[in-house]
Structure formats: C-alpha cells, structure tokens
Short mmCIF file of C-alpha atoms and ligand atoms in Angstrom, two decimals:
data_model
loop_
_atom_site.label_atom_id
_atom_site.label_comp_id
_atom_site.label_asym_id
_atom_site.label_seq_id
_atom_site.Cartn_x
_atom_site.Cartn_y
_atom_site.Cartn_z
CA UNK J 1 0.00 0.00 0.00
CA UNK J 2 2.92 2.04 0.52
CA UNK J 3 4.14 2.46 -3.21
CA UNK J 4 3.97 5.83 -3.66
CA UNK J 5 5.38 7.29 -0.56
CA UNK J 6 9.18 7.73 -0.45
CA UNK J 7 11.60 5.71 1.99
CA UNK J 8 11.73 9.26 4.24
CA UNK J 9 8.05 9.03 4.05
CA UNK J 10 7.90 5.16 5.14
CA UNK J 11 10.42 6.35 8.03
CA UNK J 12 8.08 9.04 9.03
CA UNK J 13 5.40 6.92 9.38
CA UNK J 14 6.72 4.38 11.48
CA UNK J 15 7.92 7.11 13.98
CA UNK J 16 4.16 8.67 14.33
CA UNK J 17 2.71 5.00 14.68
CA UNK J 18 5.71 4.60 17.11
CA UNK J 19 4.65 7.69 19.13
CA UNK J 20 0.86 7.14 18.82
CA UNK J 21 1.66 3.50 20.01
CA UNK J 22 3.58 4.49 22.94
CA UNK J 23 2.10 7.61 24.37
CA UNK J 24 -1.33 8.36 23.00
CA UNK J 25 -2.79 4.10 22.44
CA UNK J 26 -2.42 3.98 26.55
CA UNK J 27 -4.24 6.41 27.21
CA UNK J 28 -7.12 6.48 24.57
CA UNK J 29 -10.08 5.72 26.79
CA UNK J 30 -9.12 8.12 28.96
CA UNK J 31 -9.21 10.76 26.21
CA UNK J 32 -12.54 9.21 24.97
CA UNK J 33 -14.63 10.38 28.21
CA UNK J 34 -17.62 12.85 27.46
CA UNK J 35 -16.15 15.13 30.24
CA UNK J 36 -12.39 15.55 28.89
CA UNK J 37 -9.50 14.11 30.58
CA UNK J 38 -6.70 15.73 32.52
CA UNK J 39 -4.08 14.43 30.59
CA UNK J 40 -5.55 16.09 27.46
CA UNK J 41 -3.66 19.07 27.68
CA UNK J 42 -0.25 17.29 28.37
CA UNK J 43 -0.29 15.40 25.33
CA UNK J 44 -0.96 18.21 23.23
CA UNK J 45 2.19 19.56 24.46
CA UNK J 46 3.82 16.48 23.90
CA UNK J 47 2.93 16.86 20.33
CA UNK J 48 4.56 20.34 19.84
CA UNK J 49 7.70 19.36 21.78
CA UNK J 50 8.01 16.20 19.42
CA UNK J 51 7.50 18.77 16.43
CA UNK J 52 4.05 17.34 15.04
CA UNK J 53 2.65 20.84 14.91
CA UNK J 54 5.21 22.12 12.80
CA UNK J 55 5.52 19.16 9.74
CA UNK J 56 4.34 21.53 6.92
CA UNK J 57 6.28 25.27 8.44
CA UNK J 58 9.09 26.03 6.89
CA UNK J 59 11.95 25.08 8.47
CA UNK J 60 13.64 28.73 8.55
CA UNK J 61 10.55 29.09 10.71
CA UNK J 62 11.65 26.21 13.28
CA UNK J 63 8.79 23.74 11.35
CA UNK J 64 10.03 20.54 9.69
CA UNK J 65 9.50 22.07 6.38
CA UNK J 66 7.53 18.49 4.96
CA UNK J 67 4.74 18.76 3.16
CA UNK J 68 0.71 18.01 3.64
CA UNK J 69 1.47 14.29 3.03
CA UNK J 70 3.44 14.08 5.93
CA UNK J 71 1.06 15.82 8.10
CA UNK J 72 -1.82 13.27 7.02
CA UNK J 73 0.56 10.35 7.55
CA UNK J 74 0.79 11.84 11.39
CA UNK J 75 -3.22 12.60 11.39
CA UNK J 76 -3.76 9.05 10.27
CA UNK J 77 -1.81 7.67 13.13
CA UNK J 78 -3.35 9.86 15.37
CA UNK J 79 -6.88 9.33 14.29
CA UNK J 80 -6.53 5.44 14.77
CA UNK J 81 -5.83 6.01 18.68
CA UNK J 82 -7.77 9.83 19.69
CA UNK J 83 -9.57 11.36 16.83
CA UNK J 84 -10.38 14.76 18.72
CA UNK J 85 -7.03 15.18 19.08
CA UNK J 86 -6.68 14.74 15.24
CA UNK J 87 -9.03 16.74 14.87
CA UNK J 88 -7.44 19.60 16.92
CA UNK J 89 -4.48 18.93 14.88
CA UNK J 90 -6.37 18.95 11.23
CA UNK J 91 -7.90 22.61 12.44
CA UNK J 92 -4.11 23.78 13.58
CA UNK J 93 -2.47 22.95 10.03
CA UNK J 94 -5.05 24.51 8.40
CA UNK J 95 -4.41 27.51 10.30
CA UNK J 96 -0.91 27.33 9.32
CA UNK J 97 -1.95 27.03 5.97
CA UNK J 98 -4.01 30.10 5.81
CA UNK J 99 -0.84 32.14 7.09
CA UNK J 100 1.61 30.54 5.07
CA UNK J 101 0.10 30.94 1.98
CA UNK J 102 -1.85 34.07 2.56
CA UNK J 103 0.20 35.67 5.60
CA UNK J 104 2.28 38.98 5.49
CA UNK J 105 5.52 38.03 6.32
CA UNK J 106 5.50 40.01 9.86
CA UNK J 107 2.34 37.53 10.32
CA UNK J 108 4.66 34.64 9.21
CA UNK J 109 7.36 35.60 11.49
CA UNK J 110 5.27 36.33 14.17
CA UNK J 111 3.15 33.23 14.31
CA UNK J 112 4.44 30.47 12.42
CA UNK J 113 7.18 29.57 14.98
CA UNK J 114 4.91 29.62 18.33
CA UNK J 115 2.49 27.25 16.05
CA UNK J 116 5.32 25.25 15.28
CA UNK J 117 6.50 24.97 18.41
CA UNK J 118 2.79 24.24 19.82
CA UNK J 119 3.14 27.12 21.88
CA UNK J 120 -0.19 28.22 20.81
CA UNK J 121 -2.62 26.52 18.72
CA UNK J 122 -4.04 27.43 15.53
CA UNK J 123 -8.23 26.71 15.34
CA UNK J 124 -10.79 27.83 12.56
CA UNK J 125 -13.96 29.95 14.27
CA UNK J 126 -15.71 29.94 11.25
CA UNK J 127 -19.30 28.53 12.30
CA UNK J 128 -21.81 30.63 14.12
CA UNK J 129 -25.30 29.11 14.90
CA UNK J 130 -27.03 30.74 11.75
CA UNK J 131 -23.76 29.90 9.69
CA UNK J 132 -22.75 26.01 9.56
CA UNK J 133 -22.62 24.81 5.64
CA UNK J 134 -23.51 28.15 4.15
CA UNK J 135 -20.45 30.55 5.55
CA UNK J 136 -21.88 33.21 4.19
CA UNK J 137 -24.88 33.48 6.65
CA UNK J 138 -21.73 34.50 9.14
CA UNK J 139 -23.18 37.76 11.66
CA UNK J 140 -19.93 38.51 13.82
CA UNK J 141 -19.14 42.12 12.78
CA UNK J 142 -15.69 43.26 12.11
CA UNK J 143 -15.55 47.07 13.53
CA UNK J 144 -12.59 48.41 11.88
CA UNK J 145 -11.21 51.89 13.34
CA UNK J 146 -7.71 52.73 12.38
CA UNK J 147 -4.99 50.41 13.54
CA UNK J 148 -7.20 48.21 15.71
CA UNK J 149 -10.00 46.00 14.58
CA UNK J 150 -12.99 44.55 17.20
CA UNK J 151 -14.39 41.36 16.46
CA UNK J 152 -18.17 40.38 17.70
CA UNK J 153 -20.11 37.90 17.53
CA UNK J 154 -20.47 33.99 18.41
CA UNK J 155 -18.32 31.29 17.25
CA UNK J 156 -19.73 27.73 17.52
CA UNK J 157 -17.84 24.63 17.74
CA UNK J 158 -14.12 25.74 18.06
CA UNK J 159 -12.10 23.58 18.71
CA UNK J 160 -8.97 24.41 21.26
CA UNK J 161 -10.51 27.40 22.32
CA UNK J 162 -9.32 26.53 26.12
CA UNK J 163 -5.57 26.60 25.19
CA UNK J 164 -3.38 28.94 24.49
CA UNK J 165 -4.91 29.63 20.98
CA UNK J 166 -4.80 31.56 17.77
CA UNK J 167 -8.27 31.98 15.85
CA UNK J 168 -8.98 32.49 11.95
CA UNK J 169 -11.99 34.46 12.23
CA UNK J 170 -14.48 34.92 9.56
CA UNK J 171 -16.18 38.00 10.18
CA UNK J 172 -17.42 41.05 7.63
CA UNK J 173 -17.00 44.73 7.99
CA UNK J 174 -19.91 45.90 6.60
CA UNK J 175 -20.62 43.85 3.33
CA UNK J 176 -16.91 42.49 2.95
CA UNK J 177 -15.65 39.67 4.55
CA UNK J 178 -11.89 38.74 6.19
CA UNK J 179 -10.17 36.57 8.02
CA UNK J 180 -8.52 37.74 11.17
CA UNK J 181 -6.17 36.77 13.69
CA UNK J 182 -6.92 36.85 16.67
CA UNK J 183 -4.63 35.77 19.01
CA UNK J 184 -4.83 35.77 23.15
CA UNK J 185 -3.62 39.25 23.92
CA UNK J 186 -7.18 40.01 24.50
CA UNK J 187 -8.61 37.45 26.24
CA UNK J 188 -10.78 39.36 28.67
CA UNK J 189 -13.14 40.12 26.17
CA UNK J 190 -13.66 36.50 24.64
CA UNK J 191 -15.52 34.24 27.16
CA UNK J 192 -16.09 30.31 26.05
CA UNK J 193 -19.06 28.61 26.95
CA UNK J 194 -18.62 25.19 28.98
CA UNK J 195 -16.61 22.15 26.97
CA UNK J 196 -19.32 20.66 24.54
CA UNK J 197 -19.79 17.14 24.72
CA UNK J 198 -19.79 15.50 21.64
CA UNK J 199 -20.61 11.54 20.76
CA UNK J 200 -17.76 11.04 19.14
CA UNK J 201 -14.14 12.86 18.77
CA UNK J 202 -14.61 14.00 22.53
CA UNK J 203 -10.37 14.16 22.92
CA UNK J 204 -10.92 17.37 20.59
CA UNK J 205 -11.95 20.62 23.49
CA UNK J 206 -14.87 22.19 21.77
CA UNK J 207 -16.23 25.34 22.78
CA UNK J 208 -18.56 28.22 21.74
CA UNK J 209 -16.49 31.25 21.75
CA UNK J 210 -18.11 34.62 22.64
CA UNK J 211 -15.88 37.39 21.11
CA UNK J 212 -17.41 40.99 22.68
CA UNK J 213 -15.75 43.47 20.70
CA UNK J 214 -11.85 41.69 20.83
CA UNK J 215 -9.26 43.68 19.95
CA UNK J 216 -6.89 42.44 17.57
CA UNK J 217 -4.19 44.75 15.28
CA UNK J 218 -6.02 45.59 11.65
CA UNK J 219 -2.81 44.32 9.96
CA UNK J 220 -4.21 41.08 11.39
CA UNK J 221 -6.08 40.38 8.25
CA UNK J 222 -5.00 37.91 5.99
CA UNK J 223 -4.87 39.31 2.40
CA UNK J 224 -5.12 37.38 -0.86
CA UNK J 225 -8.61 36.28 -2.53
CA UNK J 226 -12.08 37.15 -1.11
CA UNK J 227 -12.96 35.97 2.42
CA UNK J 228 -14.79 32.74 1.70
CA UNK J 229 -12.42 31.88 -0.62
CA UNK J 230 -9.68 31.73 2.28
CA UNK J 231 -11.79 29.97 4.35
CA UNK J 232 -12.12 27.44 1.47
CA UNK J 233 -8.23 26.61 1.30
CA UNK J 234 -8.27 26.20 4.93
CA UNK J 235 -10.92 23.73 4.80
CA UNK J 236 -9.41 21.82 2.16
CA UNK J 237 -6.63 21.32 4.12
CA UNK J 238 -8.35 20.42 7.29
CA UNK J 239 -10.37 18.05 5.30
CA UNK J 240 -7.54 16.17 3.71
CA UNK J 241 -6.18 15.66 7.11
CA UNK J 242 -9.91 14.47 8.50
CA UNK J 243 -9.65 12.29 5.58
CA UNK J 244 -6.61 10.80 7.10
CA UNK J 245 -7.90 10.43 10.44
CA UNK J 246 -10.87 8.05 9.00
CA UNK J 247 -8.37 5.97 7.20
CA UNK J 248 -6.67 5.55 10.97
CA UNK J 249 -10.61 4.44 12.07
CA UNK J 250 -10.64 2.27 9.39
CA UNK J 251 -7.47 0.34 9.73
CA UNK J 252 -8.04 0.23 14.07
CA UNK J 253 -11.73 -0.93 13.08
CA UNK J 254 -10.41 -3.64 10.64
CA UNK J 255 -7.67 -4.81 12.65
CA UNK J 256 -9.99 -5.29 15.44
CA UNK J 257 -12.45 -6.90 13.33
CA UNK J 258 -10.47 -9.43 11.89
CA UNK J 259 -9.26 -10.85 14.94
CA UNK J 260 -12.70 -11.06 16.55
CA UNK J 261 -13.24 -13.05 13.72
CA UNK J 262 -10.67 -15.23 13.52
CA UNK J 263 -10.79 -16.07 17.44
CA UNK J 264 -14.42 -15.78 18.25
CA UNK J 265 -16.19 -19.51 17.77
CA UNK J 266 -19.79 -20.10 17.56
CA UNK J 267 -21.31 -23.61 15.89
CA UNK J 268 -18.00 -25.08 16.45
CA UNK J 269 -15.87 -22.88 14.56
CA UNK J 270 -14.58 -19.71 14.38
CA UNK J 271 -17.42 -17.16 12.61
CA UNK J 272 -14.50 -15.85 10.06
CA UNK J 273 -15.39 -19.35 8.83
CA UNK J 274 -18.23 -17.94 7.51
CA UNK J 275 -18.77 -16.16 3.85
CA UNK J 276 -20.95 -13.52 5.42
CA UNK J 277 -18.27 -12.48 7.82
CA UNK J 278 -15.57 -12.76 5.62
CA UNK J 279 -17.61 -10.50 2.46
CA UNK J 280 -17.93 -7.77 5.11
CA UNK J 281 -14.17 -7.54 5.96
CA UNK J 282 -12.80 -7.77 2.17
CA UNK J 283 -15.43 -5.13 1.70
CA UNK J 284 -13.92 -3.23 4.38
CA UNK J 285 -10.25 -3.90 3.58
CA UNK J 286 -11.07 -2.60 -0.10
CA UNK J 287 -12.81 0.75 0.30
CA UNK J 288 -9.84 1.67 3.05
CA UNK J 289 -7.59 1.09 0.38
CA UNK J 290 -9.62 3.06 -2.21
CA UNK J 291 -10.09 5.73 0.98
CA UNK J 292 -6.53 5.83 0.90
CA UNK J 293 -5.38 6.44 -2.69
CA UNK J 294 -7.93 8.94 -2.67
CA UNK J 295 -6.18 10.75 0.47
CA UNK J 296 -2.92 10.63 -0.38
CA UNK J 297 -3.72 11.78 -3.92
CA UNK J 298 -5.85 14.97 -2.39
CA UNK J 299 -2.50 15.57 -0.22
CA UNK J 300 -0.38 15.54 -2.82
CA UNK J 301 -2.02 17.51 -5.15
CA UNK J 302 -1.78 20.57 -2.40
CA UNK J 303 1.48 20.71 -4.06
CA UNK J 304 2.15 18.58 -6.69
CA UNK J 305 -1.30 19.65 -8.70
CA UNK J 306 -2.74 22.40 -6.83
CA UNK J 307 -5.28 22.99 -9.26
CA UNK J 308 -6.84 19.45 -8.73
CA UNK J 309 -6.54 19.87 -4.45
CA UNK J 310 -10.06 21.14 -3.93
CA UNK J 311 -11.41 18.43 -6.20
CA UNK J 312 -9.57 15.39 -4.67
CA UNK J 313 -9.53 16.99 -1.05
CA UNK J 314 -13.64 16.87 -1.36
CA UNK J 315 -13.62 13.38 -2.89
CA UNK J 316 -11.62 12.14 -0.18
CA UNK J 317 -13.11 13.54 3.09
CA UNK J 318 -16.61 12.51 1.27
CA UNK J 319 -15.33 8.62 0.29
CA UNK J 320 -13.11 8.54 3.65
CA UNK J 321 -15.83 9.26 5.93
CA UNK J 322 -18.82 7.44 4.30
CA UNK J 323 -15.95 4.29 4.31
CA UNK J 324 -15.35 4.87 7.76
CA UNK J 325 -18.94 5.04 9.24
CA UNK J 326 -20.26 2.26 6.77
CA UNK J 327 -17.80 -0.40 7.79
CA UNK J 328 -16.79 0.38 11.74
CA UNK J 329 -21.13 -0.30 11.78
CA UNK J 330 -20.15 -3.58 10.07
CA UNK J 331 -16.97 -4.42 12.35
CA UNK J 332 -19.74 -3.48 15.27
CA UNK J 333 -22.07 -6.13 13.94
CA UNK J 334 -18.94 -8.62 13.88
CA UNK J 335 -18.48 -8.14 17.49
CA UNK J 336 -21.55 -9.28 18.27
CA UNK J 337 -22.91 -7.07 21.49
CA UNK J 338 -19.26 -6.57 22.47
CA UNK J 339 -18.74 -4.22 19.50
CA UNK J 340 -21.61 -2.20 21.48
CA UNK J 341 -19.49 -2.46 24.84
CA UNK J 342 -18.21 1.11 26.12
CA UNK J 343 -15.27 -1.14 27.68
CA UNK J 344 -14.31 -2.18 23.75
CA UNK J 345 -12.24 0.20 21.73
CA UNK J 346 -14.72 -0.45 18.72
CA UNK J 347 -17.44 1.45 20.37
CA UNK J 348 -15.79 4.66 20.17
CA UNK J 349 -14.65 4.13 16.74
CA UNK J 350 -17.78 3.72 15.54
CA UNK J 351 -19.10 7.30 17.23
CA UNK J 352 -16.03 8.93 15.49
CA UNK J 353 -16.47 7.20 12.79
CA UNK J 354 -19.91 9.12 12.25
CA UNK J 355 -18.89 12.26 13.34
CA UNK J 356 -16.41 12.68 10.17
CA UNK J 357 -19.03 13.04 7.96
CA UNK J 358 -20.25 16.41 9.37
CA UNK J 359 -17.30 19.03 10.21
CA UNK J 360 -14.96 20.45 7.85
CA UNK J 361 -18.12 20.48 5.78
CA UNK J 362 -20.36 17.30 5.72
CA UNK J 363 -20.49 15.20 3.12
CA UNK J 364 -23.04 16.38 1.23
CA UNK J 365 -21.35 20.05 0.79
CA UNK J 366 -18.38 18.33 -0.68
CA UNK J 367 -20.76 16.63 -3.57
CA UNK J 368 -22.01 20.13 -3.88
CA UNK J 369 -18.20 21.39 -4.81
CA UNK J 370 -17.76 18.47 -6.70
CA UNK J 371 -20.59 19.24 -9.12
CA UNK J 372 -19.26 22.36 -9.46
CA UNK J 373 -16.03 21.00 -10.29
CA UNK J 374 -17.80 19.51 -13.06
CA UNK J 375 -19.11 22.51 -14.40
CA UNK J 376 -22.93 21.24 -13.09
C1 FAD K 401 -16.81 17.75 16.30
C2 FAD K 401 -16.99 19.03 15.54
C3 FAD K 401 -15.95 19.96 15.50
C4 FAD K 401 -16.10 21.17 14.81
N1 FAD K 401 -15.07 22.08 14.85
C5 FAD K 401 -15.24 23.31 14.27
C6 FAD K 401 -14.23 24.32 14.37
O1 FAD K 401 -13.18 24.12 15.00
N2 FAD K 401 -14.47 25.52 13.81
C7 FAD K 401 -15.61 25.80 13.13
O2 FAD K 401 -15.75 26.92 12.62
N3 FAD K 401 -16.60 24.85 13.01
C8 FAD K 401 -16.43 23.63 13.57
N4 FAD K 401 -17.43 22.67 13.47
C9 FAD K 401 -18.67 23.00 12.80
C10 FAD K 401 -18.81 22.30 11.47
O3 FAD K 401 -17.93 22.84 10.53
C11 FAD K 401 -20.26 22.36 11.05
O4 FAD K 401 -20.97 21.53 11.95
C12 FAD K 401 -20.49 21.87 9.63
O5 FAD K 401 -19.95 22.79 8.70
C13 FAD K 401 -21.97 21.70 9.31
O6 FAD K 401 -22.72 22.79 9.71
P1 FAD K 401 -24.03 22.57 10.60
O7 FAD K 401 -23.69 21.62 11.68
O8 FAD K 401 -24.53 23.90 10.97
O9 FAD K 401 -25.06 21.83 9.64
P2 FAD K 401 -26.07 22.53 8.62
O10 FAD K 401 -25.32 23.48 7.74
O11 FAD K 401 -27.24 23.04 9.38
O12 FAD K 401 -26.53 21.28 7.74
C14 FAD K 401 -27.50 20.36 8.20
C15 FAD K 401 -27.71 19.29 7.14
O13 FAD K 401 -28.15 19.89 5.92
C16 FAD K 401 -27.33 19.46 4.85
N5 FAD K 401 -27.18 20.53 3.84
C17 FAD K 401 -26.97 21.85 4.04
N6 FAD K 401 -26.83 22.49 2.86
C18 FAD K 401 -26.97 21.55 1.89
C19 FAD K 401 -26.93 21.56 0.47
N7 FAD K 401 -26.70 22.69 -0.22
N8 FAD K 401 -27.11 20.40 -0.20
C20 FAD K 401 -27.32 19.23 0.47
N9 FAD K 401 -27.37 19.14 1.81
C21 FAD K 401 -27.19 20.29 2.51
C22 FAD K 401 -25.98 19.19 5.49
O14 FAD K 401 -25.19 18.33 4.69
C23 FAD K 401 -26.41 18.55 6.81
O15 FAD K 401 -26.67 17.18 6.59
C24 FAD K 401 -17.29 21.45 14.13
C25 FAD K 401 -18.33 20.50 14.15
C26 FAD K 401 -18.19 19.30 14.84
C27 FAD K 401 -19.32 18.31 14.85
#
C-alpha cells in the first residue's frame, strides 16, 4: 500500500505509529470520556515538543519544512488512537496554511514559529449558529477603526478554544468579509461557553467562543482572494487531514475486526469461517484502500497539482468518511454485542467514525463542490 510514498516518508510513518503507540494508544479511553481528561492538555504539548505541529512550516521558521502528506501520515496515526485530538491537529495545520500561503511576512514571522513549536494553537472559528454549511450566513461584525479592529459575535464549535490559541476568524466589515487573527492578547473580552460534549471525537476541546468586541491589530487580516475563498483553502486542508484520520478508524476498526473473527467460535468454529463475515471484511479492507489512494492523492495535489486539491480533497473527506462510518457499523455487527461495549475500543470508533461526515463540511457540501467541479 505504501508504493507511492518515499523511503523518508515510510520512516516518518513508522515514527508517528511509534509515538501514537507508545504515548497516546495507553491512554485512549481516557481521552474518549464525554467530560475531557486531565491528561488532554499534556499530550498536546507532547505533540509540539516532538515537532508534530510544525511538519508543513518552513523550516527557517523552526517547522520541519515536509509537506501536507506528511502531516496526514501523522493525522492518520493519530486518528486510529484519539480522533479529537486529530481533529485539533487537522484545524491547527489549516491555520498554518491560511498564514503561510496568505500571511504577510510580519504575520509569518510572528506566528508560524509559536504554532510550530505548539506554543499556541491554531483553530478555525468559522461557524456561528445561523452559519454552519452556508459561511456566508456568518453575523460577527468586524468594527474596523484605524490600527485596531474589534471582532463580535459567536463562534460555535471551536475547537482548542481553552488553550493557548490563535483563531482564523471569519467575520465582515460591513458587506466584505476577512479573516482575522486573533490571538490571546485580549482574552478578557472572549468568554467560552462550557466544553461541549460531543458523541464522538470527545479528545478534541470544543467550545462556543463569545468574542465581545476583541481587539486584535487591523494588519491582522490575511490578504489574498475574497474571504470565503480563504476559508475554502483552509478547509481543504483540514479536510484532507480528516480524511486521514478516518483511514486511521478504518485500519483500528479492521484490525480489530479481523481478529474477533478469527478467534471468536460459535457452531464449532470460528465465525471468520463464515462467507458472510468474511464479504464484510474484504469489503472493508477494499474501500480503506480506495479511501486511501484517494487521500494521499488529495495531499499531494496541495502541491504537486494544486489545481486538482479542492477536487480530490472533497472526494476524499466525502469517500473517507462514508468508508469509515459504513464499515466500523459492520466491524460493530462482527463483534456481536461486544462491538456495542463502552469497555471495547470499537465502540468509540464507531461514534467517530460518524462524526467525520459532518465538520470540515459534511459530506453532502463536498458533492455540492464536486458538481461544481464539473461545471454542473
Ligand atoms: C466535532 C466538531 C468539531 C467542529 N469544529 C469546528 C471548528 O473548529 N471551527 C468551526 O468553525 N466549526 C467547527 N465545526 C462546525 C462544522 O464545521 C459544522 O458543523 C459543519 O460545517 C456543518 O454545519 P451545521 O452543523 O450547521 O449543519 P447545517 O449546515 O445546518 O446542515 C444540516 C444538514 O443539511 C445538509 N445541507 C446543508 N446544505 C446543503 C446543500 N446545499 N445540499 C445538500 N445538503 C445540505 C448538510 O449536509 C447537513 O446534513 C465542528 C463541528 C463538529 C461536529
């Protein structure tokens, strides 16, 4: 399966399984409980000291300087083991992205480095309740006055918000929209709800974010093409790397599967005896492959065919996700009723496994760019 990815690539990947193996797989149902876990916030530093938040910054900008690829190799690992926290991660690169490709290079200098570093944490507040698929519903009001720019409204479903944390906010000074950055300087006048519980992904720390008139510096704007469009390229990114995170569901939930089924006997033999087990696994093991191509083709393309990224990034988070939640239902049903038990790993893969098809847009929005891709 590995063809296509280079022997630095192969060597990358077996240090993020090594890492996910070691310090995130002990401590996964602890990150899986509905009320958040203490060590949440440890591991995410863990991740910046190891340098997973910097794989695709530059390097003069104390990043790794690899490329999206390498980032959805780690956010496959990841998402196999804690898929909030992939999550969290997905959201942070595509923060990165937006200043990397659209950043003046004061914002470069300032804030690529602490995101590299996982100093501070890069997270999307794009959604507000009126504003989930449709972006363009967005209400919170951009005040503009000189060199300082107030942000208001309500942000839903940010992720991070709790940590040290810089946001991409979509707002709109009167009928234009931006993107600003708003980092913590003025934290007294953003308050976060209580942590939303989620069923699945619950190792991500999801809040609503109030912003009441936040001060951040005008030249905090990203420039570059119209508002939505930015928020576009950012989501392209943070899909490809949701994409990846369902290919880790898929090959925990297949594992698992398979050796339920080779080891669990009923009628005298074990049920991967059985064509009706075995059709639902080779079903499985194909579309994760096909999941796959498709995901390392979308991250490729972010720089080896960028005009083909938004087109295979959509086809990927849609196929990824539908794989995922289609066949960790089947690995359930192979279980039997300990593929429902909360005190089975399968369980929670399953509830991820669901939630992939909604954020980052569901999968119906990325048909809808997909048509359009075809000119429909
Ligand atoms: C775990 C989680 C984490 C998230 N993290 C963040 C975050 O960090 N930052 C952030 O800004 N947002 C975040 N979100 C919000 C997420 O991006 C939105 O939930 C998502 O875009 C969908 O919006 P919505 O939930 O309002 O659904 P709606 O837009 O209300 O859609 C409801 C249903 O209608 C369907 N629908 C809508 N329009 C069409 C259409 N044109 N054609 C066909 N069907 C359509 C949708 O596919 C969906 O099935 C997160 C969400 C979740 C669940």
């Amino acid at each position: 399966m590995n063809t296509f990815l280079s022997a630095a690539q192969k060597t990358l990947q077996e240090q993020y399984v090594k890492f996910v193996d070691e310090v995130i797989a002990p401590v996964a149902a602890e990150l899986d409980k509905v009320e958040g876990s203490s060590c949440q916030k440890e591991i995410m530093s863990k991740l910046g000291q190891n340098g997973y938040l910097g794989i695709t910054v530059a390097k003069d900008l104390g990043g790794q300087g690899g490329t999206l690829l390498d980032a959805a190799l780690f956010v496959e690992a990841l998402g196999a083991q804690a898929a909030g926290l992939a999550l969290a991660v997905s959201s942070h690169y595509s923060v990165v992205e937006l200043i990397s490709r659209f950043g003046s290079e004061t914002q470069k200098s300032r804030y690529l480095p602490l995101l590299a570093r996982g100093e501070c944490f890069g997270a999307q507040a794009f959604s507000e309740e009126k504003a989930g698929s449709d972006l363009s519903l967005i209400e919170t009001i951009a005040e503009v006055n000189g060199a300082e720019v107030k942000l208001t409204g309500v942000k839903t479903w940010v992720v991070s918000a709790d940590l040290p944390v810089l946001l991409a906010v979509l707002g709109k000074n009167g009928e234009e929209k931006g993107v600003w950055l708003l980092d913590g300087a003025d934290r007294s006048s953003v308050e976060l709800s209580a942590r939303k519980g989620t069923m699945g992904f619950r190792s991500a720390r999801l809040f609503d974010v109030n912003l009441k008139a936040a001060k951040a510096s005008a030249d905090n704007q990203l420039k570059g093409a119209d508002a939505l469009a930015l928020a576009s390229c950012a989501l392209d990114v943070s899909k490809t790397l949701l994409a990846a995170c369902a290919l880790g569901l898929c090959q925990e939930g297949l594992s698992l599967a398979a050796q339920r089924a080779n080891t669990r006997e009923q009628f005298g033999a074990p049920i991967a005896k059985n064509q009706g087990v075995q059709w639902k696994l080779a079903d499985f093991s194909t579309d994760a492959a096909a999941a796959r191509l498709l995901t390392y083709r979308a991250a490729w393309s972010r720089d080896g065919a960028p005009a083909e990224f938004r087109k295979f990034a959509a086809m990927a988070k849609s196929y990824a996700a539908r794989t995922a939640r289609l066949h960790s239902g089947e690995a359930v049903q192979i279980f039997g009723m300990l593929g429902a038990s909360c005190d089975e790993p399968l369980e929670r893969i399953y509830r991820d496994a669901k939630l992939t098809e909604i954020f980052e847009g569901t999968s119906e929005l990325q048909k809808v760019i997909l048509k359009e891709e075809l000119g429909v």
